[in-house]
Amino acid sequence: MPLIVQLLLFCLGLAFGSFLNVITLRYSPDRGFYHKEHFTGRSHCPHCHKILSWYELIPLASYMIQLGRCRVCQKRLTVQYPIVELTSGLMFLYIPLVIKNLFTFTGPNYAWYWGAASFIWIVAFLFLLAAFIIDIRHYVIPNSVNITLFAVSIIWIGIGIYMGAFSDVYKASFLKQFSAVFPSFSSIVLNHIFGAVVALLFFLALFIFSRGRAMGMGDVKLMGALGLLFGWPDIVPIMLLSFIIGAVVSVVLIASGKKKMTDKVPFGPFIVIATAIIFFFGAGLLSAYFGIIGL
Ligand SMILES: [Zn+2]
């Protein structure tokens, strides 16, 4: 990719990250993700309510120049601002590269197909980032976010098949050659539906047996949407990894005294981190792992 395109993508990502901050910080569980008040009205300081000017709204730069404080009242601004902006910027930059390595697009429309596929996955990850932030802040994943992710998954399966993205089965899998370990259907649509059903039922069972203590219904729906997006068997390592990350983080939180055994820990962020790890590093990680255990 030319440097100028990379720079544009990164800046576009920063802008979307800034937008995502506004929506997720305005969100409250009594109204949906798409409530119009999340999208209208000028941004203001959460402490002194001063309306922010354009030069206080520049992603990353404003926060750094103001040393993380409001220019008027000098109170601290949440570190969520620069973290989410940077994360979104890097997503816009790196998702197209993963997509290019992973899926096959051939013919004269190659660039359009690559662009369309990257766009769909960027949208998916923006909503995953929203789920991550809102679950940490409110212990809930909005239905509207999960429904959007289901819709994005259906669009991806349809458009992906049309563009021939899955024509090389092993290349199109985040698990590469290791996907052959799992028996699967020859139909791409069936594999994606099966991934959704397995993820949904497995997490639903955990929800029921833990009486909602291990995770909430929001996590069950999120896992179902991801099962549809990633398909079978790619959803399997995402599920496993979310438990491993959840266990490690919970132990650290309890050991460091930040949480008590009885405290609630949102599970959504673990699912989102596991998804990102498999998306960005999936095949490489598995090769390293199987290399270590000597397979
Ligand atoms: Zn202020």
Short mmCIF file of C-alpha atoms and ligand atoms in Angstrom, two decimals:
data_model
loop_
_atom_site.label_atom_id
_atom_site.label_comp_id
_atom_site.label_asym_id
_atom_site.label_seq_id
_atom_site.Cartn_x
_atom_site.Cartn_y
_atom_site.Cartn_z
CA MET A 1 0.00 0.00 0.00
CA PRO A 2 1.38 3.48 -0.85
CA LEU A 3 2.44 5.51 2.17
CA ILE A 4 -0.10 8.23 1.43
CA VAL A 5 -2.96 5.66 1.51
CA GLN A 6 -1.66 4.23 4.80
CA LEU A 7 -1.50 7.74 6.28
CA LEU A 8 -5.04 8.53 5.08
CA LEU A 9 -6.38 5.26 6.49
CA PHE A 10 -4.69 5.91 9.84
CA CYS A 11 -6.13 9.45 10.05
CA LEU A 12 -9.59 8.20 9.03
CA GLY A 13 -9.27 5.60 11.81
CA LEU A 14 -8.35 8.30 14.34
CA ALA A 15 -11.45 10.28 13.33
CA PHE A 16 -13.73 7.23 13.67
CA GLY A 17 -12.13 6.41 17.03
CA SER A 18 -12.92 9.93 18.19
CA PHE A 19 -16.53 9.48 17.01
CA LEU A 20 -16.74 6.13 18.81
CA ASN A 21 -15.55 7.80 22.02
CA VAL A 22 -18.37 10.33 21.81
CA ILE A 23 -21.03 7.64 21.26
CA THR A 24 -19.77 5.22 23.92
CA LEU A 25 -19.26 7.96 26.54
CA ARG A 26 -22.78 9.32 25.91
CA TYR A 27 -24.33 5.82 25.94
CA SER A 28 -26.52 4.76 28.82
CA PRO A 29 -28.16 1.32 29.10
CA ASP A 30 -31.71 2.74 29.21
CA ARG A 31 -31.45 3.76 25.56
CA GLY A 32 -30.11 1.94 22.51
CA PHE A 33 -26.74 2.38 20.86
CA TYR A 34 -28.32 4.31 17.97
CA HIS A 35 -30.18 6.85 20.19
CA LYS A 36 -30.11 10.19 18.34
CA GLU A 37 -28.59 12.05 21.29
CA HIS A 38 -25.44 9.95 20.85
CA PHE A 39 -24.97 11.45 17.40
CA THR A 40 -26.11 15.06 17.77
CA GLY A 41 -24.98 18.07 19.81
CA ARG A 42 -21.54 19.55 20.29
CA SER A 43 -18.95 17.79 22.44
CA HIS A 44 -18.29 19.33 25.84
CA CYS A 45 -16.04 18.81 28.84
CA PRO A 46 -17.63 16.15 31.11
CA HIS A 47 -16.63 18.19 34.20
CA CYS A 48 -17.28 21.91 33.46
CA HIS A 49 -19.52 21.35 30.39
CA LYS A 50 -17.66 23.93 28.32
CA ILE A 51 -18.36 23.38 24.60
CA LEU A 52 -15.14 22.21 22.91
CA SER A 53 -13.72 24.10 19.91
CA TRP A 54 -12.41 22.35 16.82
CA TYR A 55 -8.79 22.50 18.00
CA GLU A 56 -9.73 20.66 21.21
CA LEU A 57 -11.26 17.84 19.17
CA ILE A 58 -8.25 16.78 17.10
CA PRO A 59 -7.73 13.05 17.77
CA LEU A 60 -4.61 12.20 19.83
CA ALA A 61 -3.07 15.68 19.33
CA SER A 62 -5.51 17.66 21.52
CA TYR A 63 -5.20 15.16 24.37
CA MET A 64 -1.40 15.21 24.23
CA ILE A 65 -1.04 19.00 23.91
CA GLN A 66 -3.45 19.52 26.84
CA LEU A 67 -1.59 16.79 28.81
CA GLY A 68 -4.86 14.92 29.30
CA ARG A 69 -6.66 17.81 30.99
CA CYS A 70 -9.56 20.14 30.12
CA ARG A 71 -8.20 23.53 28.95
CA VAL A 72 -10.70 25.45 31.10
CA CYS A 73 -11.20 23.55 34.37
CA GLN A 74 -7.89 21.56 34.27
CA LYS A 75 -9.69 18.38 35.41
CA ARG A 76 -8.36 15.05 34.07
CA LEU A 77 -9.92 13.66 30.88
CA THR A 78 -10.38 9.90 30.57
CA VAL A 79 -7.46 8.05 29.00
CA GLN A 80 -10.12 6.28 26.92
CA TYR A 81 -9.90 9.17 24.41
CA PRO A 82 -6.35 8.59 23.10
CA ILE A 83 -6.43 4.79 23.59
CA VAL A 84 -9.58 4.29 21.49
CA GLU A 85 -8.45 6.80 18.85
CA LEU A 86 -5.09 5.06 18.44
CA THR A 87 -6.67 1.58 18.45
CA SER A 88 -9.10 2.63 15.73
CA GLY A 89 -6.29 4.24 13.71
CA LEU A 90 -4.24 1.03 13.84
CA MET A 91 -7.34 -1.04 12.94
CA PHE A 92 -7.90 1.02 9.76
CA LEU A 93 -4.23 0.59 8.90
CA TYR A 94 -3.77 -3.14 9.58
CA ILE A 95 -7.15 -4.76 8.84
CA PRO A 96 -6.73 -4.29 5.04
CA LEU A 97 -3.31 -5.97 5.27
CA VAL A 98 -4.74 -9.00 7.11
CA ILE A 99 -7.62 -9.21 4.62
CA LYS A 100 -5.19 -9.11 1.68
CA ASN A 101 -3.13 -11.99 3.10
CA LEU A 102 -6.13 -14.04 4.10
CA PHE A 103 -8.67 -14.00 1.29
CA THR A 104 -8.42 -14.53 -2.44
CA PHE A 105 -9.62 -11.77 -4.74
CA THR A 106 -8.84 -12.19 -8.42
CA GLY A 107 -9.73 -10.55 -11.70
CA PRO A 108 -9.94 -6.91 -12.80
CA ASN A 109 -12.01 -5.91 -9.75
CA TYR A 110 -9.28 -7.05 -7.36
CA ALA A 111 -8.76 -3.63 -5.71
CA TRP A 112 -12.51 -3.02 -5.31
CA TYR A 113 -13.02 -6.46 -3.74
CA TRP A 114 -10.11 -5.95 -1.37
CA GLY A 115 -11.47 -2.52 -0.41
CA ALA A 116 -15.01 -3.81 0.14
CA ALA A 117 -13.85 -6.75 2.27
CA SER A 118 -11.60 -4.46 4.33
CA PHE A 119 -14.50 -2.02 4.81
CA ILE A 120 -16.80 -4.78 6.12
CA TRP A 121 -14.20 -6.05 8.60
CA ILE A 122 -13.36 -2.52 9.77
CA VAL A 123 -17.06 -1.95 10.49
CA ALA A 124 -17.16 -5.25 12.41
CA PHE A 125 -14.15 -4.26 14.52
CA LEU A 126 -15.54 -0.76 15.22
CA PHE A 127 -18.64 -2.42 16.71
CA LEU A 128 -16.47 -4.92 18.63
CA LEU A 129 -14.56 -1.95 20.05
CA ALA A 130 -17.89 -0.35 21.01
CA ALA A 131 -18.96 -3.59 22.74
CA PHE A 132 -15.60 -3.67 24.57
CA ILE A 133 -15.94 -0.11 25.93
CA ILE A 134 -19.64 -0.29 26.81
CA ASP A 135 -19.30 -3.68 28.56
CA ILE A 136 -16.47 -2.31 30.75
CA ARG A 137 -18.39 0.88 31.56
CA HIS A 138 -21.91 -0.56 31.97
CA TYR A 139 -21.62 -4.38 32.23
CA VAL A 140 -23.88 -4.73 29.20
CA ILE A 141 -23.50 -5.27 25.45
CA PRO A 142 -26.32 -3.41 23.67
CA ASN A 143 -28.65 -5.56 21.56
CA SER A 144 -28.32 -3.02 18.76
CA VAL A 145 -24.54 -3.64 18.65
CA ASN A 146 -25.02 -7.43 18.53
CA ILE A 147 -27.75 -7.17 15.87
CA THR A 148 -25.46 -4.96 13.77
CA LEU A 149 -22.68 -7.54 14.07
CA PHE A 150 -25.09 -10.30 12.93
CA ALA A 151 -26.06 -8.13 9.95
CA VAL A 152 -22.41 -7.38 9.08
CA SER A 153 -21.68 -11.14 9.22
CA ILE A 154 -24.51 -11.96 6.82
CA ILE A 155 -23.35 -9.21 4.44
CA TRP A 156 -19.76 -10.53 4.63
CA ILE A 157 -20.77 -14.13 3.85
CA GLY A 158 -22.84 -12.96 0.86
CA ILE A 159 -20.31 -10.50 -0.55
CA GLY A 160 -17.34 -12.71 0.33
CA ILE A 161 -18.77 -15.63 -1.65
CA TYR A 162 -19.61 -13.31 -4.58
CA MET A 163 -16.02 -11.99 -4.63
CA GLY A 164 -14.52 -15.49 -4.40
CA ALA A 165 -12.90 -14.62 -1.07
CA PHE A 166 -13.25 -18.18 0.22
CA SER A 167 -12.20 -19.97 -2.96
CA ASP A 168 -8.99 -21.14 -1.28
CA VAL A 169 -10.36 -22.78 1.86
CA TYR A 170 -7.13 -22.98 3.85
CA LYS A 171 -5.95 -19.50 2.88
CA ALA A 172 -9.36 -18.09 3.89
CA SER A 173 -9.13 -19.66 7.36
CA PHE A 174 -7.52 -17.81 10.25
CA LEU A 175 -6.20 -21.22 11.26
CA LYS A 176 -4.63 -21.87 7.83
CA GLN A 177 -3.70 -25.56 7.39
CA PHE A 178 -4.74 -26.34 11.00
CA SER A 179 -8.40 -25.89 10.01
CA ALA A 180 -8.08 -29.31 8.36
CA VAL A 181 -7.90 -30.82 11.88
CA PHE A 182 -11.63 -30.07 12.25
CA PRO A 183 -14.22 -31.85 10.12
CA SER A 184 -16.31 -29.26 8.32
CA PHE A 185 -19.00 -28.84 5.67
CA SER A 186 -18.05 -28.23 2.06
CA SER A 187 -20.54 -25.34 1.97
CA ILE A 188 -19.21 -21.96 3.14
CA VAL A 189 -22.69 -20.85 4.25
CA LEU A 190 -23.20 -24.02 6.32
CA ASN A 191 -19.80 -23.61 8.01
CA HIS A 192 -20.68 -20.06 9.04
CA ILE A 193 -24.15 -21.04 10.30
CA PHE A 194 -22.66 -24.02 12.15
CA GLY A 195 -20.04 -21.72 13.75
CA ALA A 196 -22.82 -19.43 14.97
CA VAL A 197 -24.93 -22.31 16.34
CA VAL A 198 -22.00 -23.96 18.16
CA ALA A 199 -20.83 -20.67 19.72
CA LEU A 200 -24.36 -19.64 20.67
CA LEU A 201 -25.31 -23.01 22.24
CA PHE A 202 -21.98 -23.42 24.07
CA PHE A 203 -22.15 -19.96 25.64
CA LEU A 204 -25.90 -20.32 26.32
CA ALA A 205 -25.17 -23.53 28.24
CA LEU A 206 -22.50 -21.71 30.29
CA PHE A 207 -24.91 -18.85 30.91
CA ILE A 208 -27.59 -21.26 32.16
CA PHE A 209 -25.30 -23.49 34.27
CA SER A 210 -23.53 -20.52 35.89
CA ARG A 211 -26.94 -18.85 36.43
CA GLY A 212 -25.60 -15.76 34.62
CA ARG A 213 -22.54 -15.43 36.87
CA ALA A 214 -19.92 -16.44 34.29
CA MET A 215 -21.39 -14.24 31.57
CA GLY A 216 -24.53 -12.40 30.47
CA MET A 217 -26.92 -12.90 27.56
CA GLY A 218 -25.10 -10.06 25.76
CA ASP A 219 -21.96 -12.22 25.69
CA VAL A 220 -23.97 -15.19 24.35
CA LYS A 221 -25.35 -13.09 21.46
CA LEU A 222 -21.93 -11.54 20.76
CA MET A 223 -20.38 -15.01 20.55
CA GLY A 224 -23.17 -16.12 18.16
CA ALA A 225 -22.53 -13.12 15.90
CA LEU A 226 -18.80 -13.86 15.88
CA GLY A 227 -19.50 -17.53 15.10
CA LEU A 228 -21.41 -16.35 12.02
CA LEU A 229 -18.68 -13.88 11.04
CA PHE A 230 -15.69 -16.20 11.47
CA GLY A 231 -17.45 -19.50 10.75
CA TRP A 232 -16.52 -23.03 11.77
CA PRO A 233 -13.82 -23.98 12.82
CA ASP A 234 -12.25 -20.50 13.20
CA ILE A 235 -14.62 -19.67 16.06
CA VAL A 236 -13.19 -22.53 18.21
CA PRO A 237 -9.84 -20.86 19.11
CA ILE A 238 -11.69 -17.56 19.72
CA MET A 239 -13.90 -19.29 22.32
CA LEU A 240 -10.95 -21.07 23.98
CA LEU A 241 -8.80 -17.96 24.01
CA SER A 242 -11.58 -15.82 25.55
CA PHE A 243 -11.67 -18.22 28.54
CA ILE A 244 -7.88 -18.26 28.91
CA ILE A 245 -7.68 -14.44 28.79
CA GLY A 246 -10.69 -14.19 31.14
CA ALA A 247 -9.06 -16.54 33.66
CA VAL A 248 -5.66 -14.80 33.55
CA VAL A 249 -7.11 -11.27 33.82
CA SER A 250 -9.50 -12.28 36.64
CA VAL A 251 -6.66 -13.84 38.65
CA VAL A 252 -4.54 -10.70 38.15
CA LEU A 253 -7.47 -8.42 39.13
CA ILE A 254 -8.16 -10.43 42.29
CA ALA A 255 -4.48 -10.87 43.23
CA SER A 256 -3.84 -7.14 42.81
CA GLY A 257 -6.85 -6.35 45.00
CA LYS A 258 -8.67 -4.47 42.21
CA LYS A 259 -11.58 -6.93 42.36
CA LYS A 260 -12.99 -9.32 44.97
CA MET A 261 -13.94 -12.96 44.27
CA THR A 262 -17.62 -11.99 44.36
CA ASP A 263 -17.27 -8.92 42.09
CA LYS A 264 -18.65 -8.95 38.57
CA VAL A 265 -16.09 -8.92 35.75
CA PRO A 266 -17.53 -8.21 32.28
CA PHE A 267 -16.80 -11.08 29.87
CA GLY A 268 -17.31 -9.15 26.60
CA PRO A 269 -13.84 -7.53 26.59
CA PHE A 270 -12.22 -11.00 26.80
CA ILE A 271 -14.22 -12.12 23.75
CA VAL A 272 -13.19 -8.97 21.85
CA ILE A 273 -9.48 -9.35 22.72
CA ALA A 274 -9.55 -13.05 21.77
CA THR A 275 -11.20 -12.15 18.45
CA ALA A 276 -8.57 -9.49 17.71
CA ILE A 277 -5.71 -11.88 18.56
CA ILE A 278 -7.06 -14.62 16.26
CA PHE A 279 -7.80 -12.09 13.49
CA PHE A 280 -4.39 -10.41 13.54
CA PHE A 281 -2.12 -13.27 14.65
CA GLY A 282 -4.23 -16.47 14.34
CA ALA A 283 -2.21 -18.68 12.01
CA GLY A 284 1.17 -17.49 13.28
CA LEU A 285 0.23 -18.20 16.88
CA LEU A 286 -0.99 -21.72 16.09
CA SER A 287 2.16 -22.54 14.13
CA ALA A 288 4.27 -21.36 17.08
CA TYR A 289 2.14 -23.37 19.53
CA PHE A 290 2.23 -26.59 17.51
CA GLY A 291 5.94 -26.00 16.93
CA ILE A 292 6.54 -25.86 20.69
CA ILE A 293 4.61 -29.05 21.45
CA GLY A 294 6.37 -30.68 18.47
CA LEU A 295 3.51 -31.47 16.09
ZN ZN B 1 -13.62 21.23 31.85
#
